[in-house]
PDB file of C-alpha atoms in Angstrom:
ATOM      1  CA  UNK N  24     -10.507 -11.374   6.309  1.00 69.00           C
ATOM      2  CA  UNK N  25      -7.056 -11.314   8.193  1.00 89.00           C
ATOM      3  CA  UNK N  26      -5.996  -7.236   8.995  1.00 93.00           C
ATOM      4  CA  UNK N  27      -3.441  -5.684  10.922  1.00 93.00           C
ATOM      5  CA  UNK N  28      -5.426  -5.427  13.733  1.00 93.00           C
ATOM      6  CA  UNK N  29      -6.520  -8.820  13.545  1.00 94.00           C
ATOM      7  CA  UNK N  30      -2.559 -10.039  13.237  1.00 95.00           C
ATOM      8  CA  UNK N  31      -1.590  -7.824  16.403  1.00 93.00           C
ATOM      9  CA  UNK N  32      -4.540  -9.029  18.279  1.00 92.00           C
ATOM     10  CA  UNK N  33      -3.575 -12.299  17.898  1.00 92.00           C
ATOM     11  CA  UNK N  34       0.390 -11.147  18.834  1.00 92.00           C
ATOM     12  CA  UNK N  35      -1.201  -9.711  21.922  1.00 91.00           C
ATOM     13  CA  UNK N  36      -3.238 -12.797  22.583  1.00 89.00           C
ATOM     14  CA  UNK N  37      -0.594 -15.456  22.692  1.00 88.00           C
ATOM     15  CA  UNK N  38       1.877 -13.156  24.278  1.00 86.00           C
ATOM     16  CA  UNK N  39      -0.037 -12.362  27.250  1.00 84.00           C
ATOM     17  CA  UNK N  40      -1.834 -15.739  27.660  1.00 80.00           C
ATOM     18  CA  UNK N  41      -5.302 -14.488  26.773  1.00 78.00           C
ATOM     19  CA  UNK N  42      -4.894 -12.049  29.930  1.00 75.00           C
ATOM     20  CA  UNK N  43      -5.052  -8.677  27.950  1.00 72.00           C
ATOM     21  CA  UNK N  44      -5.626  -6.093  30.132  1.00 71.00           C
ATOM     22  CA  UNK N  45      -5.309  -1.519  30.378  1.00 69.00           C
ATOM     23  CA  UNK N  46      -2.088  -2.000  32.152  1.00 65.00           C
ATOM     24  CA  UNK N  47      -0.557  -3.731  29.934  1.00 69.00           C
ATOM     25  CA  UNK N  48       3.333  -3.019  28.349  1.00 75.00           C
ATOM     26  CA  UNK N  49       2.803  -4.219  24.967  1.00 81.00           C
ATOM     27  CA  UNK N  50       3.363  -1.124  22.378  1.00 86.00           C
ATOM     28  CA  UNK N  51       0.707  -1.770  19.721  1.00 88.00           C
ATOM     29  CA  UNK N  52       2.365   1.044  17.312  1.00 90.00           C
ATOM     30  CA  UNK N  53       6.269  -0.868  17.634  1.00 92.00           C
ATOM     31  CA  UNK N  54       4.069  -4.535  17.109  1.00 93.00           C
ATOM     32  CA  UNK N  55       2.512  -2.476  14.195  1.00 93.00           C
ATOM     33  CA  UNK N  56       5.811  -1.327  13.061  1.00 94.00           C
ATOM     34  CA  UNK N  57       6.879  -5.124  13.464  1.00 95.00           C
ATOM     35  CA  UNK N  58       4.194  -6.806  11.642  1.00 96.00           C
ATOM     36  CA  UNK N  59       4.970  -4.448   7.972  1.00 95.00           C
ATOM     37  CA  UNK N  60       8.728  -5.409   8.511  1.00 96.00           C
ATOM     38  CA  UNK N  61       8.705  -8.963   9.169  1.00 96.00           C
ATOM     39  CA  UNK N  62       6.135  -9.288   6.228  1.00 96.00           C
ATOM     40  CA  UNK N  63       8.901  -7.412   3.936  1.00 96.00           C
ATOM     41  CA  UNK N  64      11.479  -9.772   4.867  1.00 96.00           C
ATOM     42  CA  UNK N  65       8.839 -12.947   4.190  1.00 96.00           C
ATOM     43  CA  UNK N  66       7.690 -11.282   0.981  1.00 96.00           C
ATOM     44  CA  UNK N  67      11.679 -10.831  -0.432  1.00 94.00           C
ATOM     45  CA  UNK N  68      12.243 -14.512   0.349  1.00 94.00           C
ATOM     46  CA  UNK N  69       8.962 -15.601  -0.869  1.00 94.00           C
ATOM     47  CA  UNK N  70       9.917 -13.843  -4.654  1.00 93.00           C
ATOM     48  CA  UNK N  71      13.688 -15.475  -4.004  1.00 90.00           C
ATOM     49  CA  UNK N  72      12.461 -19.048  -3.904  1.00 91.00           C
ATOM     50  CA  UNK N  73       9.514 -18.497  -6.346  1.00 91.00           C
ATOM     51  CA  UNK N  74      10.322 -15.612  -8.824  1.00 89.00           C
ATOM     52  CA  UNK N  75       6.303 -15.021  -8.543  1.00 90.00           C
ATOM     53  CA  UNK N  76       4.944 -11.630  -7.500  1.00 90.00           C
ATOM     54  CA  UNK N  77       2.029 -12.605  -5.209  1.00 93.00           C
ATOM     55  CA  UNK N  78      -0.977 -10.328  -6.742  1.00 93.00           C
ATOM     56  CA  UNK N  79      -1.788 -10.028  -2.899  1.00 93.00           C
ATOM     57  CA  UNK N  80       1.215  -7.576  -1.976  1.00 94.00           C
ATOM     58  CA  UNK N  81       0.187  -4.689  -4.261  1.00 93.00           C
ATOM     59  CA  UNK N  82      -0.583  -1.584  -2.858  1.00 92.00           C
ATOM     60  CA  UNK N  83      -2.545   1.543  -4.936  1.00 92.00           C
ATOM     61  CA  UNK N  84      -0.333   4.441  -4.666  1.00 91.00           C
ATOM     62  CA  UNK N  85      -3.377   6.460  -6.229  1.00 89.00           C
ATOM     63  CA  UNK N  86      -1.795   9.417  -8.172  1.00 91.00           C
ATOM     64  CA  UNK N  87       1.153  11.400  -6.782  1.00 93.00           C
ATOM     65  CA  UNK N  88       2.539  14.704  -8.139  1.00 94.00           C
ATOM     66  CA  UNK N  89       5.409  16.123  -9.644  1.00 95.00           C
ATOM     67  CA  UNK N  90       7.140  18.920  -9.982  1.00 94.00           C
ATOM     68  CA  UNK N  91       9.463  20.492 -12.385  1.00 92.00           C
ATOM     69  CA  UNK N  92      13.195  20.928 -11.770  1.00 90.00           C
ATOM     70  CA  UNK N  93      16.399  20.939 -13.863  1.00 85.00           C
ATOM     71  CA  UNK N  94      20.128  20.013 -13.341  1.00 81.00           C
ATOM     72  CA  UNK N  95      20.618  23.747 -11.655  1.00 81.00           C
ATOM     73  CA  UNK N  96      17.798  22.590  -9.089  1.00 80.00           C
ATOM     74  CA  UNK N  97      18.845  19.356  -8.235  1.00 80.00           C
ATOM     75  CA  UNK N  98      22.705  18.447  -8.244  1.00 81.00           C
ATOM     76  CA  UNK N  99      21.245  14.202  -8.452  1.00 81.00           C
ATOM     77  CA  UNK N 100      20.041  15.249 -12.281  1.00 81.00           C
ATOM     78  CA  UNK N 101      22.347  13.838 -15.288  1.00 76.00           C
ATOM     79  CA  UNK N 102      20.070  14.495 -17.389  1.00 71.00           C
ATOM     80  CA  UNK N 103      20.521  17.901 -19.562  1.00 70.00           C
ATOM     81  CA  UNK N 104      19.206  21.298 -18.740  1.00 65.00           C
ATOM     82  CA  UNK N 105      15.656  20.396 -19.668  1.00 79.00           C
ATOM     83  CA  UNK N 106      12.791  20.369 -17.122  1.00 82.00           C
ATOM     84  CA  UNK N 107      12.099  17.102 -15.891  1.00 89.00           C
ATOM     85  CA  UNK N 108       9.255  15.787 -13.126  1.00 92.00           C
ATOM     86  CA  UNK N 109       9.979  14.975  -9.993  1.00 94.00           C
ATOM     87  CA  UNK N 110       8.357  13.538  -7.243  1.00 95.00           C
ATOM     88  CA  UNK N 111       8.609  12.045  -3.642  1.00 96.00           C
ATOM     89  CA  UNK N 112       7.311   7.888  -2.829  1.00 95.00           C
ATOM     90  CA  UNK N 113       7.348   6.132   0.359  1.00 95.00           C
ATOM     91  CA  UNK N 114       9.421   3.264   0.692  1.00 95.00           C
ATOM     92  CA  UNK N 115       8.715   0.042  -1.327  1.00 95.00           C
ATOM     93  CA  UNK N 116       9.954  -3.281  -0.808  1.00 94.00           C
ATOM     94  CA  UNK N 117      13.103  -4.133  -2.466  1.00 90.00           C
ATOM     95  CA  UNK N 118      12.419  -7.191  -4.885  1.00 89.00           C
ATOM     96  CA  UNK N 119      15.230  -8.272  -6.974  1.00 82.00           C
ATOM     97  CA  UNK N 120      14.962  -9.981 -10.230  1.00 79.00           C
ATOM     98  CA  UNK N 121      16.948 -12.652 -10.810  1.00 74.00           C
ATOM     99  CA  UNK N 122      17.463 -12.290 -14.823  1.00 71.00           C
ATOM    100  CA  UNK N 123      18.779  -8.498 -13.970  1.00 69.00           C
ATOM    101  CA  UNK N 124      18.343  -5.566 -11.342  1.00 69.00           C
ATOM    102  CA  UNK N 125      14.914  -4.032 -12.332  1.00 77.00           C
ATOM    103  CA  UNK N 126      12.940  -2.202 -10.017  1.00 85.00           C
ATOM    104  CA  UNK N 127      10.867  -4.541  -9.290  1.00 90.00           C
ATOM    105  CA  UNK N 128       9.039  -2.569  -5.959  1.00 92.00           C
ATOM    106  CA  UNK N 129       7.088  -0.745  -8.471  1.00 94.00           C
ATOM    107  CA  UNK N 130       4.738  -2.502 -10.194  1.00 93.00           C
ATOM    108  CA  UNK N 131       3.543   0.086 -12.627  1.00 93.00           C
ATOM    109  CA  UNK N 132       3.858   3.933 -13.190  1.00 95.00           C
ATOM    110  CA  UNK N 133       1.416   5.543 -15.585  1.00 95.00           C
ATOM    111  CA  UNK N 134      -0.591   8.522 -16.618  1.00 92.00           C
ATOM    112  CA  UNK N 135      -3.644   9.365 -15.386  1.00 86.00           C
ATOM    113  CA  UNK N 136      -5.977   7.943 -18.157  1.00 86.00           C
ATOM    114  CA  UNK N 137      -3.729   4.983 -18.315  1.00 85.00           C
ATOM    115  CA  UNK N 138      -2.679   5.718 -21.995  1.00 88.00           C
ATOM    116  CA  UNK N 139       1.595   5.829 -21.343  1.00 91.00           C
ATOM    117  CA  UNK N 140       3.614   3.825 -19.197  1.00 94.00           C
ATOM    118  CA  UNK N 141       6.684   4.538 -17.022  1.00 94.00           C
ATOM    119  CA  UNK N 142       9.875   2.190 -17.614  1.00 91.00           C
ATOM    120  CA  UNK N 143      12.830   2.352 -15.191  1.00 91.00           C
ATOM    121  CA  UNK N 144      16.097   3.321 -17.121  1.00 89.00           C
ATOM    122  CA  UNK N 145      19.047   4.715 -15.666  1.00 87.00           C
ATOM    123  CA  UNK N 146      18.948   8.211 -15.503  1.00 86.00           C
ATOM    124  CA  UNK N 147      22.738   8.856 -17.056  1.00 82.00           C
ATOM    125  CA  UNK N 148      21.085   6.730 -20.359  1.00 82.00           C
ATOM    126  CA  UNK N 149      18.310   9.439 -21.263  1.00 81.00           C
ATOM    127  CA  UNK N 150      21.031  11.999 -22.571  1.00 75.00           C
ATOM    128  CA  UNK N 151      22.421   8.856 -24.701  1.00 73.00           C
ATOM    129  CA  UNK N 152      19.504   8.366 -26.620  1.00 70.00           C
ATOM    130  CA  UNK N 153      20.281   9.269 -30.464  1.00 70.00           C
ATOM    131  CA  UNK N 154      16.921  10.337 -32.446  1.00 73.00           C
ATOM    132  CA  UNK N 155      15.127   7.535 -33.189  1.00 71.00           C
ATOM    133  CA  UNK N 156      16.513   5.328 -31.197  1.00 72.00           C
ATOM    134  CA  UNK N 157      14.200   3.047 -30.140  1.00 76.00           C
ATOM    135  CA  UNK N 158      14.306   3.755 -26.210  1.00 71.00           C
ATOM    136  CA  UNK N 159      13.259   7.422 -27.628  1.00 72.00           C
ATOM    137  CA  UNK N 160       9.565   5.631 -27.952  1.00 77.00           C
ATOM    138  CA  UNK N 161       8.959   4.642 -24.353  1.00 83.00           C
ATOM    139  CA  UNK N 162       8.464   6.920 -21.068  1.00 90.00           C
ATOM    140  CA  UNK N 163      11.322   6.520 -18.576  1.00 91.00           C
ATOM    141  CA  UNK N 164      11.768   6.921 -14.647  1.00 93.00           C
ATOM    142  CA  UNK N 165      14.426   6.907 -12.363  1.00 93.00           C
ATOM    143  CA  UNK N 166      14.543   7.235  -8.574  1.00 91.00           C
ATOM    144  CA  UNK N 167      17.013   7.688  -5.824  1.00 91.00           C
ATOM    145  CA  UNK N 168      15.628   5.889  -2.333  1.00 91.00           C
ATOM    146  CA  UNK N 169      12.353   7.949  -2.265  1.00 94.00           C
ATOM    147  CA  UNK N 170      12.803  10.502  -5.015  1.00 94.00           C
ATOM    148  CA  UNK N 171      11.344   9.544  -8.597  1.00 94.00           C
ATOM    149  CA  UNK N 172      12.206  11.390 -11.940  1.00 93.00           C
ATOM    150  CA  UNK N 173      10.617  11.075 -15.068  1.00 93.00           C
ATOM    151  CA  UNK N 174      11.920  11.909 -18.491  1.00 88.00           C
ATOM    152  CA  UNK N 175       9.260  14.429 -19.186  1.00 87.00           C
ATOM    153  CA  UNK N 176       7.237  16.497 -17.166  1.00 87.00           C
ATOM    154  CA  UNK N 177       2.877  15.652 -16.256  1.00 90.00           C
ATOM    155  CA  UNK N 178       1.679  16.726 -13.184  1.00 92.00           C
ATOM    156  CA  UNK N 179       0.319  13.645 -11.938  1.00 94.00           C
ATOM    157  CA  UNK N 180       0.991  10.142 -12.741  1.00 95.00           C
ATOM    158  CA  UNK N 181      -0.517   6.953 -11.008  1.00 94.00           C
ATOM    159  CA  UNK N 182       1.333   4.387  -9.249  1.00 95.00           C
ATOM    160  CA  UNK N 183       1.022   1.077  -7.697  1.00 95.00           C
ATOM    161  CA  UNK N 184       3.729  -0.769  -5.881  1.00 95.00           C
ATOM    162  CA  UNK N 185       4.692  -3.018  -3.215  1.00 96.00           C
ATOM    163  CA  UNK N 186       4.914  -0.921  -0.337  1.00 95.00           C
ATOM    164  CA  UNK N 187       6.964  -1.270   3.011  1.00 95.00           C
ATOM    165  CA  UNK N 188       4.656   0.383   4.968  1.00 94.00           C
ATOM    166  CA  UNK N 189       0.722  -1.102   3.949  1.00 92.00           C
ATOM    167  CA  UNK N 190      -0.757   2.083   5.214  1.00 91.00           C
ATOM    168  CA  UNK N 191       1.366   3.976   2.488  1.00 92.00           C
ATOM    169  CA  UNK N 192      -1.309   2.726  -0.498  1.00 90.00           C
ATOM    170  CA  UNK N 193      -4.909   3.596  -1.071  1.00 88.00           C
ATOM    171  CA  UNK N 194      -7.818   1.746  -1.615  1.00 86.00           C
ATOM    172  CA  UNK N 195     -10.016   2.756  -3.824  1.00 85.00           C
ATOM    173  CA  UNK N 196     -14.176   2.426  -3.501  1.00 85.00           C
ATOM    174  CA  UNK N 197     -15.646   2.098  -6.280  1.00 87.00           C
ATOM    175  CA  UNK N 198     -18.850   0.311  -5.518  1.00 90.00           C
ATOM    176  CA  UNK N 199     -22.324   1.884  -6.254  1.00 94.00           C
ATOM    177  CA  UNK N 200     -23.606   3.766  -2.830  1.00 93.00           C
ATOM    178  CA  UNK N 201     -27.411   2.166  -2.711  1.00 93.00           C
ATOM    179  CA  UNK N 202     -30.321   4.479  -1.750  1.00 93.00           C
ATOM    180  CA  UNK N 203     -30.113   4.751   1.995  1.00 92.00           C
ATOM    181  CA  UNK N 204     -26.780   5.089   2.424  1.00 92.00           C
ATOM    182  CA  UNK N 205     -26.280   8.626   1.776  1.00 94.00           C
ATOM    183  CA  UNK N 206     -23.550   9.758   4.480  1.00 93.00           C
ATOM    184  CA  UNK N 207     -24.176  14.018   5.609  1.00 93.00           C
ATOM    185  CA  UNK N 208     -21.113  15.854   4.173  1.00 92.00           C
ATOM    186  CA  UNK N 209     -19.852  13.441   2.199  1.00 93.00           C
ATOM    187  CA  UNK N 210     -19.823  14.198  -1.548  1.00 94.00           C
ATOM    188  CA  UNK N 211     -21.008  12.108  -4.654  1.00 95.00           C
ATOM    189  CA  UNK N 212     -20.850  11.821  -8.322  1.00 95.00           C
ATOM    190  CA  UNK N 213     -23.804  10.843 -10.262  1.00 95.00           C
ATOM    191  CA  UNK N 214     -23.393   9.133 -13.571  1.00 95.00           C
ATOM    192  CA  UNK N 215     -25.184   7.308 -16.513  1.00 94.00           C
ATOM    193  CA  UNK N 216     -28.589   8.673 -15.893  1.00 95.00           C
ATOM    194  CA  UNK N 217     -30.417  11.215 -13.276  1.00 95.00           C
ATOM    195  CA  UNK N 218     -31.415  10.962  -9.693  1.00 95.00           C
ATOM    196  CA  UNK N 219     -33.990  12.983  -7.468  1.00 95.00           C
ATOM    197  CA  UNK N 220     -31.801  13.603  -3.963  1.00 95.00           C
ATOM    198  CA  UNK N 221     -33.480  15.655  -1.298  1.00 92.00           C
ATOM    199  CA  UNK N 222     -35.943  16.953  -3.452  1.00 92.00           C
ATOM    200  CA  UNK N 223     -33.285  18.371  -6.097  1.00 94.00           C
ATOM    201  CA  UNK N 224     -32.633  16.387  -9.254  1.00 95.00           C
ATOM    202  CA  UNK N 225     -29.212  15.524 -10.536  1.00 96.00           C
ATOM    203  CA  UNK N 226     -27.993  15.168 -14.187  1.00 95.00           C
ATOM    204  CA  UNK N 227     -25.515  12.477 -15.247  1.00 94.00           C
ATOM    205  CA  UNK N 228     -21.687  13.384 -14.290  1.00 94.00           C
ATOM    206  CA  UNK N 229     -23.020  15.992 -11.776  1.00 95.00           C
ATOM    207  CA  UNK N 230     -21.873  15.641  -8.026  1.00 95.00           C
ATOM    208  CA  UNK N 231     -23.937  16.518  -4.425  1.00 94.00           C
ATOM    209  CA  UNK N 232     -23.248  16.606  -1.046  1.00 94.00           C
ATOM    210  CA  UNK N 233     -24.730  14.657   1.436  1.00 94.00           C
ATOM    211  CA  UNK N 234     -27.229  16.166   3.919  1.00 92.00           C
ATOM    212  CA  UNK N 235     -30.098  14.875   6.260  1.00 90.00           C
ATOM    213  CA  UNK N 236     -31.537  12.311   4.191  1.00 92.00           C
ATOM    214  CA  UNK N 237     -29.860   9.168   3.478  1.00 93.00           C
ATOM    215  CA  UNK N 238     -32.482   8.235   0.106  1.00 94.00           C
ATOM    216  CA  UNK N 239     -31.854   8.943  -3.385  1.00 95.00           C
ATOM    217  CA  UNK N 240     -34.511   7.700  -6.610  1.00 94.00           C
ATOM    218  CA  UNK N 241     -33.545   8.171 -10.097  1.00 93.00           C
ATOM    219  CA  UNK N 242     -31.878   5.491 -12.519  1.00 93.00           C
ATOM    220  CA  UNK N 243     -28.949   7.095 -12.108  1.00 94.00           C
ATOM    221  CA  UNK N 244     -25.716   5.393 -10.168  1.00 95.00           C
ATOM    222  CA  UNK N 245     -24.199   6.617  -7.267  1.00 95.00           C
ATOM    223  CA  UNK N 246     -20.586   6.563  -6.470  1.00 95.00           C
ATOM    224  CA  UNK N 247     -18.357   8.364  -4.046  1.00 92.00           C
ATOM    225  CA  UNK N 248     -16.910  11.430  -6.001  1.00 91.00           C
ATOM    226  CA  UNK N 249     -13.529  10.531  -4.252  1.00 87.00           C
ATOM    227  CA  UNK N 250     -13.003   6.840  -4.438  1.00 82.00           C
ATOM    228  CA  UNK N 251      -9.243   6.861  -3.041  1.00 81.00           C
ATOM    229  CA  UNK N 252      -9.081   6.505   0.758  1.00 83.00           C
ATOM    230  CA  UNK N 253      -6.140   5.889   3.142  1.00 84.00           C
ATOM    231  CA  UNK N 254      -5.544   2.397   4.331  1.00 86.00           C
ATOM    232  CA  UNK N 255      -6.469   1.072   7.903  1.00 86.00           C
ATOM    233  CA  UNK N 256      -5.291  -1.024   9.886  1.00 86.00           C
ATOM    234  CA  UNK N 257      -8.807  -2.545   9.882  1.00 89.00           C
ATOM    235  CA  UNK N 258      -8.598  -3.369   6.242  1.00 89.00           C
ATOM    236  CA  UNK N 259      -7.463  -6.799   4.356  1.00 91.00           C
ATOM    237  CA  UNK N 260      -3.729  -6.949   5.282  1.00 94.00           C
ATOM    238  CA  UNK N 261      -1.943  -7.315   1.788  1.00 94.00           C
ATOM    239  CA  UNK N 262      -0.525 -11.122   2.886  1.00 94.00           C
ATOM    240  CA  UNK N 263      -1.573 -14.409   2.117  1.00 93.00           C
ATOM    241  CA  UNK N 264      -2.997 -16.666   5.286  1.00 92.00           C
ATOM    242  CA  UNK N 265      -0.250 -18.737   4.936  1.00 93.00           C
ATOM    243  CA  UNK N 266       2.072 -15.652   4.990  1.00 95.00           C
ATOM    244  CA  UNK N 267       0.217 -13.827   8.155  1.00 95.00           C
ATOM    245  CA  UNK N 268       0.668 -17.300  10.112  1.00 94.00           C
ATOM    246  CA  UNK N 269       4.542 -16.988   9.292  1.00 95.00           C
ATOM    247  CA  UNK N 270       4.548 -13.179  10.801  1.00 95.00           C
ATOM    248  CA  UNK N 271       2.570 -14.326  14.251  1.00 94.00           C
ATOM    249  CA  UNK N 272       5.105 -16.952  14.355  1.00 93.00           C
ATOM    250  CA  UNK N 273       8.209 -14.689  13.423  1.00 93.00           C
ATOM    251  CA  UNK N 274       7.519 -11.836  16.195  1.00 94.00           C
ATOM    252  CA  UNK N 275       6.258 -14.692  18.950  1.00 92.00           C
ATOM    253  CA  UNK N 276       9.365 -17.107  18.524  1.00 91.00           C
ATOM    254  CA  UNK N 277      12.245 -14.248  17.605  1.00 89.00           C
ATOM    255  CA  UNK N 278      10.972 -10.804  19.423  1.00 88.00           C
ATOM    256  CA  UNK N 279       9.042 -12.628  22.691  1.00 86.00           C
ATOM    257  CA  UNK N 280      11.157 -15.817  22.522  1.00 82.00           C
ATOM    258  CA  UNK N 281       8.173 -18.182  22.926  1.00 81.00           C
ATOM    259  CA  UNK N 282       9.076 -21.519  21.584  1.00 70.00           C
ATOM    260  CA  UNK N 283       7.280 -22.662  18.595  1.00 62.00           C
ATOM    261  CA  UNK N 284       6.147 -25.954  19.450  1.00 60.00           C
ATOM    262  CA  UNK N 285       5.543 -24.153  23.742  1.00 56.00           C
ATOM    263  CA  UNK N 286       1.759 -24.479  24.683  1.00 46.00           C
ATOM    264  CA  UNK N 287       0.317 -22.166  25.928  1.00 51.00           C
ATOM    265  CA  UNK N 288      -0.451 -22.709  29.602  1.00 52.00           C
ATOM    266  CA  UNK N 289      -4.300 -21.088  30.275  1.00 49.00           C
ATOM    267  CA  UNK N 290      -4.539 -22.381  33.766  1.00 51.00           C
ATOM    268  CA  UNK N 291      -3.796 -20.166  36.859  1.00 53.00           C
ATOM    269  CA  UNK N 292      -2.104 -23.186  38.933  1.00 53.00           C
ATOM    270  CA  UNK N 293      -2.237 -21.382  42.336  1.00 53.00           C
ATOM    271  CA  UNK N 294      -5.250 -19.713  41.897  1.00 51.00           C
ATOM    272  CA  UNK N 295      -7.364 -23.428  40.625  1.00 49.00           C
ATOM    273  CA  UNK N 296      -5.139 -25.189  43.981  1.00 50.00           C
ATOM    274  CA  UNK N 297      -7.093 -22.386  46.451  1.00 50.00           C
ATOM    275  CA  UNK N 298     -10.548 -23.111  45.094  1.00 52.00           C
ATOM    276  CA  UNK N 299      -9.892 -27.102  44.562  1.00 48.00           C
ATOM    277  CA  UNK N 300     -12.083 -29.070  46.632  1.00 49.00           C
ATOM    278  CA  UNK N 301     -10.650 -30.630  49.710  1.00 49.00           C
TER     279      UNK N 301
END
């Protein structure tokens, strides 16, 4: 598993000969703030030559909320003097199509049981929709930069994307916690059947908090009550190995100027001449 610590490490590694040390002048937050744009760049000519969305790239937005506003809120709104939702995304990676100019940095926009889906459409269209037209049957968006509007107003909607920034996303746990992994202060969600924690029983679709002991028993399953967590820099870095090789090789060659084909030299010269045998 290659992760942005992992990719910087190896950055740091090469740069500095394998001679790492407290002092050194290496910014870890600008080779950080390297590694997600380099990868952007990559990932944009990767879709140019291919016209395949790598699977790998996706990010979980998890669910992001909007609010209402009208035409006499927000001078951007064409639309009429209806309420409308609006909302605020970080930045996602500009993919163009090549059979039109979709918005292809979102990969999906839906509601919360995953029942309606979100189409981009030009937000001077919605008020040239006649009744029933056919556009009238499917949920719209539109978004300036970082501001998204939607045709219609729900407080939350869920979104996944290819994000600029990695750490923007979510990932969500949803694995079963096992018995003896019980984390103090952490709260869970018990479903399908019972458990016994702590001496207290639990009915299905109940939730408890974590104390001293880390044991459950029951039939029931355990899960974390919030699954959606922010991504680390210790988690799977959404690149293929082929593609993380390309971004070591991108910030080494362009931003340090080491030669591709330059070995690395691991000997101290003057340092193995003083200690050579006479």
């Amino acid at each position: 598993m290659a992760t942005a610590k992992n990719i910087i490490d190896s950055i740091l590694a090469i740069a500095t000969k394998f001679s790492r040390s407290d002092e050194s002048r290496y910014d870890e937050d600008w080779l950080s703030y390297k590694v997600d744009q380099v990868a952007a760049q990559l990932k944009i000519d990767q879709y140019a030559k291919t016209n395949i969305l790598d699977q790998t790239w996706l990010g979980d937005g998890g669910m992001i909320s909007f609010h209402k506003v009208n035409k006499a809120d927000d001078p951007s709104i064409t639309y009429c003097n209806c309420d409308i939702g609006k909302a605020f995304i970080p930045k996602t990676i500009p993919l163009i199509s090549k059979d039109g100019n979709q918005d292809l940095g979102i990969y999906y926009l839906i509601s919360a049981c995953g029942t309606k889906q979100y189409y981009p459409r030009r937000m001077s269209m919605w008020s040239y929709e006649p009744e029933g037209h056919t556009n009238r049957m499917f949920k719209s968006y539109w978004r300036i930069n970082t501001s998204m509007y939607i045709n219609d107003y729900k407080e939350k909607l869920r979104i996944v994307a290819f994000w600029e920034n990695p750490e923007d996303g979510k990932l969500i746990e949803s694995t079963p916690i096992s018995s003896g992994s019980i984390v103090s202060g952490t709260v869970y969600l018990v479903k399908y059947n019972p458990i016994v924690y702590n001496g207290v029983p639990y009915a299905a679709n109940s939730t408890f908090t974590g104390g001293a002991s880390t044991t459950f028993t029951g039939q029931g399953t355990v899960y974390l009550n919030s699954q959606a967590r922010a991504y680390r820099d210790t988690d799977q870095y959404p690149a293929s190995a082929d593609m993380i090789r390309q971004i070591e090789l991108e910030i080494l060659t362009k931003e340090f100027g080491i030669e591709m084909k330059m070995l690395v030299d691991l000997r101290n010269d003057s340092k193995d001449d003083a200690t050579k045998p006479q």
